Amino acid sequence: MYLYLFTGDITQKGYEKKRSKLIRAYVPHAGGMEGPMSHRAPLGPPAAARFHRRRTSGTRDERYRSDVHTEAVQAVLARHVERKVAVPMPSKRRSLVVQTSMDAYTPPDSSSGSDEEAGPGDDMSGMEHWMSRPSQLGPVHLGSTSSSSSSTQSGGSGNAGRLADSLAHARISHLAHTHLAHTHLGQSHHQQSHLSQSHHGKTGVPVSSRVSAKIQQLVNTLKQPRRPPLREFFVDDFDELLEVQQPDPNQPRPEGAEMIPVRGEALGVVTNWPPSLEAALQRWGTISPKAPCLTSLDTAGKPLYVLTYGKLWSRSIKLAYNILHKLGSKQEPMVRPGDRVALVFPNNDPVAFMVAFYGCLLADVVPVPIEVPLSRKDAGSQQIGFLLGSCGVTVALTSDACHKGLPKSATGEIPQFKGWPKLLWFVTESKHLSKPPRDWFPHIKDANNDTAYIEYKTCKDGSVLGVTVTRIALLTHCQALTQSCSYTEAETIVNVLDFKKDVGLWHGILTSVMNMMHVISVPYSLMKVNPLSWIQKVCQYKAKVACVKSRDMHWALVAHKDQKDINLSSLRMLLVADGSNPWSISSCDAFLNVFQTKGLRAEVICPCASSPEALTVAIRRPVEDSSQPPGRGVLSMQGLTYGVVRVDTEERLSVLTVQDVGTVTPGGLVCVVKPEGVPQLCQTDEIGELCVCSVATGTSYYGLTGMTKNTFEVYPVSSSGGLISEYAFVRTGLLGFIGPGGLVFITGKMDGLIMVSGRRHNADDIVATALAVEPMKFVYRGRIAVFSVTVLRDERIVVVAEQRPDSTEEDSFQWMSRVLQAIDSIHGVGVFCLALVPANTLPKTPLGGIHLSEIKQLYLEGGLHPCNVLMCPHTCVTNLPKPRQKQPEIGPASVMVGNLVSGKRIAQASGRDLGQTDDNDQVKHFLFLSEVLQWRAQTTPDHVLYTLLSSRGAVSSSLTCLQLHKRAERVAALLMERGGLQEGDHVALVYPPGIDLIAAFYGCLYAGCVPITVRPPHPQNISTTLPTVKMIVEVSHSACVMTTAVICKLLRSKEAMATVDIRNWPPVLDTDDLPKKKPPALYKPTNPDGLAYLDFSVSTTGMLAGVQMSHNAVGAFCRSVKLQCELYPSREVAICLDPYCGLGFVLWCLCSVYSGHQSILIPPVELESNPALWLLAVSQMRVRDTFCSYSVMELCTKGLGLQTEALKARGLDLSRVRACVVVAEERPRMSLTHSFSKLFKDLGLHPRSVSTAFGCRVNLAICLQGTSGPDPTTVYVDMRALRHDRVRLVERGSPHSLPLMESGKILPGVRIIIANPETKGPLGDSHLGEIWVHSAHNGSGYYSGYGEEVLQSDHFNSRLSFGDTQTVWARTGYLGFLRRTELTDANGERHDALFVVGALEEAMELRGMRYHPIDIETSVIRAHKSIMECAVFPWTNLLVVVVELEGSEQEALDLVPMVTKAVLEEHYLIVGVVVVTDIGVIPINSRGEKQRMHLRDGFLQDQLDPIYVAYNM
């Protein structure tokens, strides 16, 4: 099924019409076909064409064509759509989709994958003519370094944009296992996909931009079977074992004989070869001083300066003298022979570099050539600094121009770069140097084992090492190159490579001097402006040799069309420095294809293989006779992943074509050893690392003996264990094999090796596949990074590319999904993350290429700022533990002995008995709270029960026992007279937190009515808060509403009327003007089981429920709290809670009347304007007991974090507090209580005084940390066991440990048991189960005017299925466990602690295990610094994570990989959808709990306005 273009509400027909109008101008008019219909002509699939050509040609030579890779990719993508599954496209907020205008945009440097260099923007205009030429040479293939673009057979006009259409023709593959279906990207096929849409719409899922539809697509995509089947094995209850990849029994294994080391030809001794390189320079400088040595060019390509051998010799001597004698003092010279000095020269100044290099050789000091640091923060320059430091470099030689260009401080000093040693910068221009005295002459000796120079090398992890090359190795290497390249005196050589290191240095600076050759150095800056410059120089100077990289050939192809008079017949050797790279072959072929007509001979192209450690390993010789074709191999990609060479005979698509890099360098011995472990020789058909034994190699990593031993001192052994040579070999870092005839083939580099599930993949090959999907249409060639990251104990592949600014969202997404498909089919490996970043934003190396290790670092830190991300954890993470099969729980048949079930103690506990109380307690003789109030009004009329504080901390009002009694009487009169209410009617009390609420409550009791407390609507947010009020009034069947004058006015306001019409309300009574007289008689309740009040609240899952509280329950509740907290009339308690439901309401309205203590009431709303209000009140009133909510605690922690000193100065003292209890209906938030305790510890708060209470709907308070009794305990449980409903205690800090704090002590009169929520059987204490409670203050049922009694009977009257089947329990709906601790309680018994883990209805069943949202959220919050808050919820079997982003929207996509990885690593779960939103989107209720189900509904109904929604594949 095709992915629909989300274009808003436009009909199919209208869309077609509009579209055809827009594109008419761009569609080529084919004869006979008119207008927009012409682009629907069917094109034959390219794969078929390819096989057809092969058959007709009758030979197998076509088989070795280099563009086979691209065609393979196109064929994969063009296979028939068998399963049509739409992949949901990520949704992105408009502000993130900013299209840059093309005028303002400069293309980034882009290159052909070499990680060092990059080049001019890949402008396609230059290619059009060449690509659309009718093919006279048979199929023409546009080569590219990384792959070739596919062949096109179109005659006549056609441009690059349409090339892709003909390839990406509507036949789309279905993948072996991801089954991502994609439309082609060609513009001209969108209409076709629309037509298909209308046909397939009936069968597939209709794809719209609605979130729910996208998730449905995702679910369907994931239902397809994935590649590795889950193996059968049993998982121990506790341990979730990560699946170990079992070796595939059918995997290819090497079958050849053991390889025999291959020797290069003997190094021929030629009589006139100089004894050292300096001797050669002396010879040419004196006998041919006028001979040109080096020509440097300006950016226009004009010769800037010609350095002759005479000038090179004289200037080098002058510099050598100055280095040794003019730095430091005579007694203390700064540089002595053998010291290291840095050479810092820009890429466009080879002359100064060459003089400096030979100056150092003559002075007997060791040059260390490095890149020019562009800025203090230059990517990787810090590592170069470490290299200089470890080499003990104190002097840096540089040119005048470069010195001026270095960053300077205000005083004109060159600052010390980050990580660099302190350097003296020394300018080498002749005019700044002193002339050496007549009698001074450098001592020129024969080459020996002293170090000649140090070449730097950047490793995979970004660290920089220095490879030391001795003088004898330097000379021998020059001789070997001279012999293999047949260099002769005075030849001209064009060098495009970096002359500071590697092939560019060896040929263009060193070997050239040995043979008195003339080097034309083409700078990178010129290549960017004119990619053909090197070819023009070859023609102009009739050069015999050119040293290039694949990208230089590639650019020449792109730009060559304007050139008429190109003649390359003078070239006898075109040295391809990166010819060993598997995908350079396509550039070589394409280059030859085009320039053969310009005099280029096939045998001239000479790829070579080299590495910083081993120098030149192999090189293809320029042969005179062209009868012997170069070696080619078409290897099975699957075989390569197992390290086995298999020539692909079955014409499969997943193949790698490799070319030979010639034979071993003269004087060298090469063998292939296993890449890991003991250096044992490989078999002939096995891929291994090449090792070289030769004089002409590096000898060590400077200053690193351990690493040197592993690389430069390797002694390969045969299978029998014997050494193959007494001499040491050097590891080259190149992977490959030796083919027939001693030809060397390279398949990759050790640095680019990625091991996934025991198979090897090469980063370069994956880059090539990505590029072959749509060459250069959406991303920049050479700006693609492929690396691996470790997730869940295996390597995972990450691909990062720079996106062109002109590609649309949909195009990019399509391209990405196709790349995933292609990599999956061709390499048989899934990509974990594919990210596109804006153009020019990836870190660069000094030569403009991409800096791989920096990119990886940015990815790991979440700092890449991508503009598009596609994660595919479902495809590539195949080692997740097996989903759990539920075991049958203990049933009645298990043996129960006393309190043991199946050998474990039954998890049950109880608070102390309510009966054991002091007998002078008068209150317990009253059955009803209204009687208690009347009794207090008579006996202690002036005792203050309530004090309300204002936001300033002043007492705004207070109530004595008598005042409360009088107010309540007048409220009762109001209800009877004005309201005309009958006994038992329900009354909604809509009051702000305060004293009016309390008076109204007791007024209702006096009138015989049932009060319901309701939070008033918020004046600033009336449209969302008023409906909740209305709903409670309706559901509770309230006969009237009592409230204040202010709220009355609010309910009648225009805004309120727009939401809920006042005429739909029951009568509203305003209690601000109460009748003066008291009622004729107060209501005398008779039935203690009658309804006292209704407790309404909304649960975290969004359910509104009212719980019936009887008079009996109210009495028992107040008594239990009184005993637990030791409340007496002399006590003062500060309460900072919302008084509308649960324990908060009981403490605010009921407890003071029952126990007689004074309650100091602090409305939490007031803390928003004055966060210190609560704590200051506690301190000033010397309160010992205080209650608050998590939101209050959080407000204090965040709002007062920096003010503790100021508060101390104001006299805030919390040392008297012995109980600070957080009232909650959730697992204790340990991190918050810890932060709070830690923050206010300096103000006297004792950490053990902070504790929590736990209540729920069926019983408003089960646990409450009282004043006496042991401190709250903390345990650490194994999170993995918890998912299996098991409790296993572990040590603090052990992996997967989860800290849990006891939820307070069990209240008097409360019994608890842990039961299995499904079977209702009692559980042992090592099980997680539902907390059931039996207590006199349980609620007596849900209040429902609609007769839904089924729910109620289960929640409030449950019995165990076996064991004690008589007791009636209430089910709390919370999962938890009991633990017997070592502590003793007041009775001397061992104390049982209750640990609450989470709500049953919020727990998520995923992969057969039970997850609690809070645990996943904790991991997510830690994943990235920009995540402010997060919430998770399941949808079908997918996990959805919503994160609030603190920071710019550009960072939104950084969170997707970080969140996905964190949840995978810590919970073994794959996140299905990541939603990034603004701060404040996740709804939180008054208790500070997340409303995850509200969030889910908002997400599915598209109401969140997310910044980005990522659907993980």
Coordinates of N, CA and C in Angstrom, one line a residue, residues 66 117 345 350 372 374 380 531 555 650 701 848 914 937 1067 1083 1104 1138 1232 1269 1285-1286 1327 1391 1408:
S66 N 31.5 -2.5 -12.7 CA 31.5 -2.0 -11.3 C 30.2 -1.5 -10.8
E117 N 38.8 14.4 3.0 CA 38.6 15.5 2.1 C 37.2 15.6 1.6
F345 N 51.7 23.9 8.0 CA 51.6 24.7 6.8 C 50.2 24.4 6.1
P350 N 52.8 24.2 -0.8 CA 53.7 23.1 -0.7 C 55.2 23.5 -0.7
V372 N 46.8 22.8 10.0 CA 46.7 24.1 10.6 C 45.4 24.2 11.4
L374 N 42.3 25.6 12.7 CA 41.5 26.7 12.2 C 40.9 27.5 13.3
G380 N 39.0 17.7 16.6 CA 40.2 16.9 16.4 C 41.5 17.6 16.7
P531 N 37.2 21.6 -10.6 CA 37.5 20.1 -10.4 C 38.4 19.5 -11.6
W555 N 34.9 14.0 -9.7 CA 34.6 15.4 -10.0 C 34.9 15.7 -11.4
E650 N 25.7 -17.0 -8.5 CA 24.3 -17.1 -8.7 C 23.6 -15.8 -9.2
Y701 N 54.5 3.5 17.3 CA 53.7 4.7 17.6 C 54.5 5.4 18.6
G848 N 38.1 19.3 5.1 CA 36.7 19.4 4.7 C 35.9 18.2 4.8
L914 N -7.7 -1.0 67.5 CA -8.3 0.3 67.8 C -8.9 0.3 69.3
A937 N -18.6 22.4 71.7 CA -19.1 23.8 71.8 C -19.6 24.1 73.2
P1067 N -30.4 24.6 42.2 CA -30.4 26.0 42.9 C -29.0 26.2 43.5
Y1083 N -30.8 18.2 63.2 CA -31.1 16.8 62.8 C -30.3 15.9 63.7
L1104 N -13.9 9.3 37.2 CA -14.5 10.0 38.3 C -15.3 9.1 39.1
D1138 N -5.0 20.1 49.6 CA -6.3 20.5 49.0 C -7.3 19.7 49.8
L1232 N 12.3 12.9 45.3 CA 11.8 14.2 45.7 C 11.9 14.3 47.2
G1269 N 7.0 4.7 66.7 CA 7.2 3.7 65.8 C 8.5 3.8 65.0
D1285 N 6.3 -10.0 38.6 CA 5.5 -10.0 39.8 C 6.3 -10.8 41.0
R1286 N 7.6 -10.8 40.9 CA 8.3 -11.4 42.0 C 9.1 -10.2 42.7
H1327 N 6.1 -12.2 46.7 CA 5.4 -11.9 45.5 C 4.8 -10.5 45.5
H1391 N 8.3 -5.4 62.9 CA 7.5 -4.5 62.2 C 7.3 -4.9 60.7
G1408 N 4.4 -9.8 27.9 CA 4.1 -10.7 28.9 C 4.5 -10.4 30.3

